[in-house]
XYZ file of C-alpha atoms in Angstrom:
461
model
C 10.973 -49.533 -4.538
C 8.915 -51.087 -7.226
C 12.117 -54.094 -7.841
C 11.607 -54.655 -3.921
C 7.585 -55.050 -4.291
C 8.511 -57.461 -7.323
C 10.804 -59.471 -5.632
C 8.770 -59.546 -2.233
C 5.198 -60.467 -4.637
C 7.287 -63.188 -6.693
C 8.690 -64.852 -3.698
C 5.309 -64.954 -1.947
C 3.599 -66.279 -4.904
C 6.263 -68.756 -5.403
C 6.244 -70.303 -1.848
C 2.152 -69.951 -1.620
C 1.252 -71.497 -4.833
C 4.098 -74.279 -3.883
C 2.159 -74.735 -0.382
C -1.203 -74.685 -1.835
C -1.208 -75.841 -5.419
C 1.846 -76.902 -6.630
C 5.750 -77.049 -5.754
C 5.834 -75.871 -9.830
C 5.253 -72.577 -8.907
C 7.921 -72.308 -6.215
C 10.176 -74.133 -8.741
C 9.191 -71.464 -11.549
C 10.100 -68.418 -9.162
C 13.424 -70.090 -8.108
C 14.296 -70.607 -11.983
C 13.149 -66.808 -12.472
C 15.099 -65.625 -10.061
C 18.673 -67.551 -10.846
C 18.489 -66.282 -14.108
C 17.326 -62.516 -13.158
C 19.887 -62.379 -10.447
C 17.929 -59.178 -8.549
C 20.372 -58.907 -5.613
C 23.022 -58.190 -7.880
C 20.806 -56.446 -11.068
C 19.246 -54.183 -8.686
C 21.784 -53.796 -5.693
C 21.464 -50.393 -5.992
C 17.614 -50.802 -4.844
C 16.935 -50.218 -1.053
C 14.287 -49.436 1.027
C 14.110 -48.071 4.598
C 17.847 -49.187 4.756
C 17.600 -52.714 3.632
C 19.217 -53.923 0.281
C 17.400 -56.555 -2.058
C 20.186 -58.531 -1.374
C 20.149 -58.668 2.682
C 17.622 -61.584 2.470
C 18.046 -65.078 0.604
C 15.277 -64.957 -1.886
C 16.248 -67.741 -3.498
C 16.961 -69.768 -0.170
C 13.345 -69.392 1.012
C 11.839 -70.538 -2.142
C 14.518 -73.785 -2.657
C 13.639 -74.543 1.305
C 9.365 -73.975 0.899
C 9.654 -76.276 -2.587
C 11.584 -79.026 -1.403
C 10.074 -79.099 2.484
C 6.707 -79.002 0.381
C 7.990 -82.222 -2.124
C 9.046 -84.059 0.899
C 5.763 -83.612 2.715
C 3.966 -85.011 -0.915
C 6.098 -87.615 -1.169
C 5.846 -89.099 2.014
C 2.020 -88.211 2.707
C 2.203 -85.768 4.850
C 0.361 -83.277 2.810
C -0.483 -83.154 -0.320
C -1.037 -80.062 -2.280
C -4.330 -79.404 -4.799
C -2.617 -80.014 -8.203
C -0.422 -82.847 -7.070
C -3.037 -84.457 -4.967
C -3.614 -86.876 -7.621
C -1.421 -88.290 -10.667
C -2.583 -87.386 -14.599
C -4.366 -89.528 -16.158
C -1.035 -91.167 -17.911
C -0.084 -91.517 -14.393
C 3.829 -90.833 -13.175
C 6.406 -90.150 -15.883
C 9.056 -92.783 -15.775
C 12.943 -91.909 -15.716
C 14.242 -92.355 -19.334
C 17.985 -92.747 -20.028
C 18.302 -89.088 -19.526
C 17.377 -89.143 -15.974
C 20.113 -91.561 -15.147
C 22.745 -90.116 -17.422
C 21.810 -86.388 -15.079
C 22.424 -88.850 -12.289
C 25.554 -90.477 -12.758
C 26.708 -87.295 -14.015
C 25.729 -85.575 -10.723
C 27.148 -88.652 -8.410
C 30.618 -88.353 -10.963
C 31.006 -84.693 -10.384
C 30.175 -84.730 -6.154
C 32.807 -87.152 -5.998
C 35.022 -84.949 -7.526
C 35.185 -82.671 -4.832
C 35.824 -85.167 -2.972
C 38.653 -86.223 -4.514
C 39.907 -82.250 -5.499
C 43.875 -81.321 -5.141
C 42.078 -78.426 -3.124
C 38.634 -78.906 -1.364
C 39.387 -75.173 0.270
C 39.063 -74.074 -3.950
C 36.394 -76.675 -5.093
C 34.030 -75.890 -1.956
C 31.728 -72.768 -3.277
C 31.687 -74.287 -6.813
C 30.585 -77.686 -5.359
C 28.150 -75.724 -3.599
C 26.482 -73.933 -6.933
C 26.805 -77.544 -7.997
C 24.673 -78.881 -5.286
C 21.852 -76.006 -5.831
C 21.144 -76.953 -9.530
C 21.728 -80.506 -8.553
C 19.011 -80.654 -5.758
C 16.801 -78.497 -7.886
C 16.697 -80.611 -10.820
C 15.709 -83.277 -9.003
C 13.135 -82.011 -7.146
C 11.646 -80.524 -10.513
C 11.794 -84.112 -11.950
C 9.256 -85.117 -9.090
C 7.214 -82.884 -9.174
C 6.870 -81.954 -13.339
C 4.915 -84.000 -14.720
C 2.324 -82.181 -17.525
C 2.829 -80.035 -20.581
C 1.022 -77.260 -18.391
C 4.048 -77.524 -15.789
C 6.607 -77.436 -18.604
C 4.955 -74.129 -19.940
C 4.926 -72.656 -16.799
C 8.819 -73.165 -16.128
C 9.166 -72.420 -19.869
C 7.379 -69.052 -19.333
C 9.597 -68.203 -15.906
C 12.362 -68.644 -17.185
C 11.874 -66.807 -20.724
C 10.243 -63.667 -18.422
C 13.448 -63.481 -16.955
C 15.575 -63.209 -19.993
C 13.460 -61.007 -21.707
C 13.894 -58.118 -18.487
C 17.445 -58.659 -18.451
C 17.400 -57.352 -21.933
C 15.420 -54.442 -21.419
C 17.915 -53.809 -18.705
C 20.601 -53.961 -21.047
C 18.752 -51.858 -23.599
C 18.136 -49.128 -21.162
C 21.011 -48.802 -19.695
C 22.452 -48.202 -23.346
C 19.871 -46.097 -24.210
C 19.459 -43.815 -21.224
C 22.542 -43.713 -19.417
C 24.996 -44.525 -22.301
C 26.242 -47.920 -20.701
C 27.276 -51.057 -21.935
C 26.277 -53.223 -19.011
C 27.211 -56.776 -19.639
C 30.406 -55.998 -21.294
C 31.545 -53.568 -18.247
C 30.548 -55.980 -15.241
C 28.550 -58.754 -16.615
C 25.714 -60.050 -15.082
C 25.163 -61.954 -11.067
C 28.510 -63.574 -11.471
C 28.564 -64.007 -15.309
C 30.694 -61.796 -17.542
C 29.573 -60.913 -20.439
C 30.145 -64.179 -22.613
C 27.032 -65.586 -19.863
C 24.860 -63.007 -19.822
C 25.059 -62.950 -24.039
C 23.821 -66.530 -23.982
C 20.851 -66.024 -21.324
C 19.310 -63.397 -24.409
C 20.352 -65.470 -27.174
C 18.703 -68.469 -25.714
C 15.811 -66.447 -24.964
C 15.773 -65.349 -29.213
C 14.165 -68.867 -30.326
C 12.401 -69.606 -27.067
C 10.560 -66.194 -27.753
C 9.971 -67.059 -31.221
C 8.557 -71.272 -30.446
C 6.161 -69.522 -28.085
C 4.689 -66.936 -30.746
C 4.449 -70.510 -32.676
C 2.514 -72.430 -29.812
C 0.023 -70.017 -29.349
C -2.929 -68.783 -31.812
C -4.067 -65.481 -29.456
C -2.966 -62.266 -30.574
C -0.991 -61.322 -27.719
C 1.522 -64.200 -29.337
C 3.018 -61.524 -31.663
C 4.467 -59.574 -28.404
C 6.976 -62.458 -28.718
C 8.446 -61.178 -32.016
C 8.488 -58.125 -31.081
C 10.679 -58.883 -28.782
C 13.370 -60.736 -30.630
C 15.064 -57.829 -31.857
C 15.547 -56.032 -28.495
C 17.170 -59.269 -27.727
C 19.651 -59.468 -30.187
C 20.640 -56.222 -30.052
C 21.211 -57.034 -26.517
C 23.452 -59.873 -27.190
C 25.683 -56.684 -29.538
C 25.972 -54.523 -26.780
C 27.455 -57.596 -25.303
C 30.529 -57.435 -27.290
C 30.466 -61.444 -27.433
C 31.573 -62.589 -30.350
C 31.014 -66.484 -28.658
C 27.335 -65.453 -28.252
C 26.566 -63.693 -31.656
C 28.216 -67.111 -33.297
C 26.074 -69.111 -31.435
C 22.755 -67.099 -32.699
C 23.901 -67.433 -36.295
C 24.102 -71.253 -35.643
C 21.095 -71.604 -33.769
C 19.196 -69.386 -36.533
C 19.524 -72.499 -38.422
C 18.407 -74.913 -36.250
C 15.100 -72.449 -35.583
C 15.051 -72.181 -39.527
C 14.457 -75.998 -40.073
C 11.925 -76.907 -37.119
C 9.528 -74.006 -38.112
C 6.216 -74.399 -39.397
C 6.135 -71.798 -42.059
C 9.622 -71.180 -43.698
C 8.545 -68.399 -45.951
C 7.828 -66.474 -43.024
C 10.617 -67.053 -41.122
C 13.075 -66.539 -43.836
C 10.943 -62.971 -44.933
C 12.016 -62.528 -40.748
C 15.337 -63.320 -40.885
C 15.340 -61.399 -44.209
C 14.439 -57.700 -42.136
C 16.637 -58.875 -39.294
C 19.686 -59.020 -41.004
C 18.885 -55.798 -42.057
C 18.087 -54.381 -38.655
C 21.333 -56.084 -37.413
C 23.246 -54.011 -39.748
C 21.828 -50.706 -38.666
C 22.050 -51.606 -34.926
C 25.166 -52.763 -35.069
C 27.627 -49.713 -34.452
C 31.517 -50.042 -36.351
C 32.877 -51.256 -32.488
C 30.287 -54.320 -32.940
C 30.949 -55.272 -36.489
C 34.713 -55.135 -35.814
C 34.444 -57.093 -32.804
C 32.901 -59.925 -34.585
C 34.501 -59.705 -37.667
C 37.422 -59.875 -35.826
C 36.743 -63.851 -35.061
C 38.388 -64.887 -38.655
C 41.423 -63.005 -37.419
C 41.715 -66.180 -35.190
C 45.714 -66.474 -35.914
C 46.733 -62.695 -34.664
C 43.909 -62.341 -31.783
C 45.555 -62.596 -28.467
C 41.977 -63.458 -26.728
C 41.839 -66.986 -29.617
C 45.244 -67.444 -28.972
C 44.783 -67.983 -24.709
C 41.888 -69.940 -25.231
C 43.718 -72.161 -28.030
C 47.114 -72.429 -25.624
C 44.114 -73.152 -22.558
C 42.463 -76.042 -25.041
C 45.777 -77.647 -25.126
C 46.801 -77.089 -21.764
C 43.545 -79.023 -20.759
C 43.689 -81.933 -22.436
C 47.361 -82.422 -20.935
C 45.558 -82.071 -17.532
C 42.850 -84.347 -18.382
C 45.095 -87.030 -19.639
C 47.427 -87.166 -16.489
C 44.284 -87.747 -14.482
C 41.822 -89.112 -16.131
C 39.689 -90.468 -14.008
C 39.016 -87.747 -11.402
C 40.515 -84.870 -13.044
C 42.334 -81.970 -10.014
C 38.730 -81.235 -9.047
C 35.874 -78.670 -9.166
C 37.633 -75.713 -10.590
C 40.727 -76.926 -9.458
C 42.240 -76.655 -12.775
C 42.470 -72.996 -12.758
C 44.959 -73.026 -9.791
C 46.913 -75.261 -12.203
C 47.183 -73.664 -15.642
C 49.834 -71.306 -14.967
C 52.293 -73.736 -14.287
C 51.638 -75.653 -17.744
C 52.059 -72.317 -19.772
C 49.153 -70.154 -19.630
C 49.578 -66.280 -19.650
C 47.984 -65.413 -16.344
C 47.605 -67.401 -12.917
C 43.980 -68.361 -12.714
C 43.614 -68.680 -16.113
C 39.928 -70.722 -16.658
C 40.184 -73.144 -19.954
C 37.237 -71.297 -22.127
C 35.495 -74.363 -22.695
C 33.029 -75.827 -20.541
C 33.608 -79.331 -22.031
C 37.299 -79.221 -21.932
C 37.101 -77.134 -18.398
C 34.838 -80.535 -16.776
C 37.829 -82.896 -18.381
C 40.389 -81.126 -16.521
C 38.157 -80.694 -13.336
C 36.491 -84.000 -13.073
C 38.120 -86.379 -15.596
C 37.344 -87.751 -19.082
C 34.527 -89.641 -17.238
C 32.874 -87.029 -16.611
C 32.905 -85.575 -19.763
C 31.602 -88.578 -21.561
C 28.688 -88.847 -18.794
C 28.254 -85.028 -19.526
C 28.191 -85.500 -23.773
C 26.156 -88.669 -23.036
C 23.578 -86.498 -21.492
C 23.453 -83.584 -24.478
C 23.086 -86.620 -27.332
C 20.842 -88.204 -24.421
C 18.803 -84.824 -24.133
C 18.639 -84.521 -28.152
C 17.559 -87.922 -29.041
C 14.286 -87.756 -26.788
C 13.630 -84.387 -28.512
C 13.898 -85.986 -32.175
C 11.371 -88.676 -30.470
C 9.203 -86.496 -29.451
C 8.491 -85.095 -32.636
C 8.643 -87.883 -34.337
C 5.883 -89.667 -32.010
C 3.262 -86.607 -32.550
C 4.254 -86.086 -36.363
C 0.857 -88.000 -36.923
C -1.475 -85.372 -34.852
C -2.453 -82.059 -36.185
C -4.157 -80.987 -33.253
C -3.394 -77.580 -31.715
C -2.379 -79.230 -28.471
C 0.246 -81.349 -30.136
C 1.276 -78.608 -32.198
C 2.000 -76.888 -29.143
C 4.219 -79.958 -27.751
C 6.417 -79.701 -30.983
C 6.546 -76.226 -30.501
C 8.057 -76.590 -27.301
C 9.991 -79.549 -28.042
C 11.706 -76.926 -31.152
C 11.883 -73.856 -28.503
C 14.081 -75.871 -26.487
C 15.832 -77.688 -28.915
C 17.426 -74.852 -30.125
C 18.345 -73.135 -26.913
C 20.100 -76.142 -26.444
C 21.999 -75.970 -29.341
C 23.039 -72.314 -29.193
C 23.985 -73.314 -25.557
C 26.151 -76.031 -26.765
C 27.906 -74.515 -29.535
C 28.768 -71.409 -27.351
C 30.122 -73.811 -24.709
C 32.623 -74.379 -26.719
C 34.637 -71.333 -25.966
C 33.193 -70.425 -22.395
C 33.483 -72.261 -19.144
C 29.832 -72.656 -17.974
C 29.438 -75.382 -15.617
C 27.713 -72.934 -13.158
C 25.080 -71.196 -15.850
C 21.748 -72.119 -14.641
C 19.560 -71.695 -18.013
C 21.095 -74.503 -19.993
C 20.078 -76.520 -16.692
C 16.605 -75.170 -16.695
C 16.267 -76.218 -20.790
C 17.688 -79.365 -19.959
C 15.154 -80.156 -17.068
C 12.015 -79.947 -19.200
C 13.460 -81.322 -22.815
C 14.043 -84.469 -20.409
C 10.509 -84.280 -18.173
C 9.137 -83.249 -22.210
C 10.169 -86.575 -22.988
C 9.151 -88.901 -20.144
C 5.726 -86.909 -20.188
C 5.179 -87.814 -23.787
C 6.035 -91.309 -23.888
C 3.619 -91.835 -20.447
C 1.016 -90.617 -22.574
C 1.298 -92.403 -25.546
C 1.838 -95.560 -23.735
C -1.218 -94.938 -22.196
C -3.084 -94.501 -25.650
C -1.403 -97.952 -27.206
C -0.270 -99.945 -24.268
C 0.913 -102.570 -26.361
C 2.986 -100.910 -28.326
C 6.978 -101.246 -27.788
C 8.242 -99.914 -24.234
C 11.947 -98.818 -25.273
C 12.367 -95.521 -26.908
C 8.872 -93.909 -27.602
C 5.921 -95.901 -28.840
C 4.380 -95.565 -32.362
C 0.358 -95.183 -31.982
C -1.006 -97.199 -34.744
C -3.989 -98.031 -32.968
C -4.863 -95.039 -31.464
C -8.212 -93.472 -33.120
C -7.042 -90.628 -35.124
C -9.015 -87.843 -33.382
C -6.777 -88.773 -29.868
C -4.844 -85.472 -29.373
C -2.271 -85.241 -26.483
C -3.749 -83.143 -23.888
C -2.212 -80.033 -22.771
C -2.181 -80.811 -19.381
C -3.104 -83.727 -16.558
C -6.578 -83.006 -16.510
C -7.313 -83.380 -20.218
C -7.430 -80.857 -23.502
C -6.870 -77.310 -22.172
């Protein structure tokens, strides 16, 4: 009952806020709920005969956002907080936004192209979703206050998805990633949605200075013992790496390393003989049959992608295809998402794809670089998002390696406001030193030093 209220209130606060305030809020339920999955986390739920997942949720939101973007755009109604541009005015489109682009127009035309529409139609389809999404986000995104907000949805999400985890371990003695995985993920997925989740939680304790802030690291190690019950050894890799990354972008590294200090040893009592074997078991690379398929899959891939090249068999047409070259299964999926969009869609694609990640990296390094001269709380703030995401991103790209993920909606989410993080910040330090360079972001030299880069459109918040 109480799952149904939650979805019901979300969805209703989601399409009313987009109606009356801002399509942010209908953007930030629709993220929230593509990451929580409820139809499928709670399909048990029902009430008075109806099942969580008889209605669309997700539909009604996407439809309410984008009817309420359309109306904004072409002046038919304008909603309170977008009634009027910040003060920097309209983010441009960086390199970024047309990289997402031409990566989007490569991959529809994909499908179009496919060895089998009939098998590339309901990937194409998931593919349209994020697709239309994003770019309705990039319209509509446009302060650090909107960025928080998705930031926020998104993290709420991953953070009850690993109580769910925990509890069902706990209480009922169930692993439940690594037995079904989680709204179409298996458990490789789902391990990344919490591990992403471990430095965005930490970032946000950095941002803020209210008390409430140390919730966040409290909740890092019910995350990562999620990501053990997972039984991924992709995922816990990806952590380790990403533990760096969180290590050097941190304000106080004393601190953190006195954290990662008690984590390790927390890891070692959580971690039951199954999970240390499991993971240990990665430098057994050479006598593991699962690192074996997925070596066989690499190679099998690149043969694909080199006999077509430009177009690849289409969307998750590769996987009707592997057999044939000498995989151990029919069906078999490559267990790489870079290597599984070369064989889909071509080595274009891939390089539009890669162009994007260095793309999405490079504005993040400008970012910080451009506020590295305030030491205001508010820019503090933006380099503690910039960081947050940063290393989601990185955890997400390293553990890409061995999955196939063109379908995972976080990394898209992350992606979305590390690229609107950058087009925000260089429309407001334009607007501070307008005749300072316009490629790449401006440096402020002339700016008086107590300037601070507000929080939101309508000023310091």
């Amino acid at each position: 009952m109480k799952q149904f209220l939650f979805v019901i209130l979300a969805a209703v606060f989601g399409m009313g806020g987009s109606i009356a305030l801002t399509p942010v809020y209908g953007l930030a339920v629709y993220y929230l709920f593509s990451i929580l999955r409820p139809q499928t986390l709670w399909e048990w739920v029902e009430v008075g005969g109806l099942h969580l997942d008889d209605f669309q949720w997700s539909f009604y939101l996407a439809v309410t956002t984008l009817l309420t973007t359309l109306a904004w755009k072409i002046g038919m109604w304008a909603p309170t907080r977008v009634a009027t541009p910040p003060w920097y005015g309209n983010p441009k489109f960086t390199r970024s936004h047309f990289l997402f682009l031409a990566f989007t127009a490569w991959i529809s035309l994909t499908y179009v192209t496919a060895v089998s529409q009939t098998r590339a139609w309901p990937y194409f389809i998931e593919y349209i979703k994020i697709f239309v999404m994003f770019i309705c986000a990039v319209l509509v995104v446009r302060t650090v206050r909107d960025l928080w907000i998705i930031y926020y949805a998104a993290l709420i999400a991953a953070v009850y998805l690993g109580y769910e985890v925990n509890a069902y371990y706990f209480f009922d003695k169930k692993l439940l990633l690594s037995s079904r995985g989680h709204g179409g993920l298996d458990n490789n997925g789902a391990a990344l949605i919490l591990g992403m989740s471990v430095p965005m939680c930490f970032f946000a304790w950095e941002a803020n200075r209210h008390w409430t802030r140390w919730g966040f690291l409290l909740l890092v190690p019910m995350l990562i013992h999620g990501v053990l019950l997972s039984f991924s050894r992709g995922a816990m890799l990806s952590m380790l790496v990403a533990s760096g990354v969180v290590w050097l972008r941190c304000r106080n590294k004393r601190f953190v390393s006195l954290i990662y200090a008690l984590l390790a040893v927390m890891v070692l009592i959580m971690a039951g003989k199954e999970i240390r074997e499991r993971f240990f078991s990665i430098e057994k690379h050479d006598v593991d049959g699962s690192a074996q398929a997925r070596l066989t899959t690499w190679g099998i891939a690149i043969t694909m992608a080199n006999e077509r090249p430009l177009f690849g068999f289409g969307i998750r047409n590769s996987n009707l295809f592997t057999y044939s070259y000498g995989a151990d299964m029919e069906g078999r999926s490559i267990h790489s998402q870079y290597l599984q969009t070369a064989a889909d869609s071509g080595w274009v694609a891939l390089a539009l794809y890669l162009g994007l990640l260095l793309s999405v990296f490079v504005g993040l390094s400008q970012v910080r670089g451009a506020l590295s001269q305030w030491n205001d709380p508010d820019s503090a703030r933006v380099k503690s998002l910039a960081s947050g995401l940063e290393s989601a991103i990185v955890m997400f790209c390293f553990g890409a390696i061995f999955l196939s993920l063109e379908h995972f909606e976080m990394p898209y989410v992350m992606f979305l406001l590390a690229i609107q993080l950058h087009a925000i910040t260089r429309a407001v330090l334009s607007k501070l030193d307008p005749n300072s360079r316009t490629k790449g972001l401006p440096t402020v030299h002339s700016a008086p030093p107590q300037v601070a880069l507000p929080a939101s459109g309508q000023g310091r918040t």
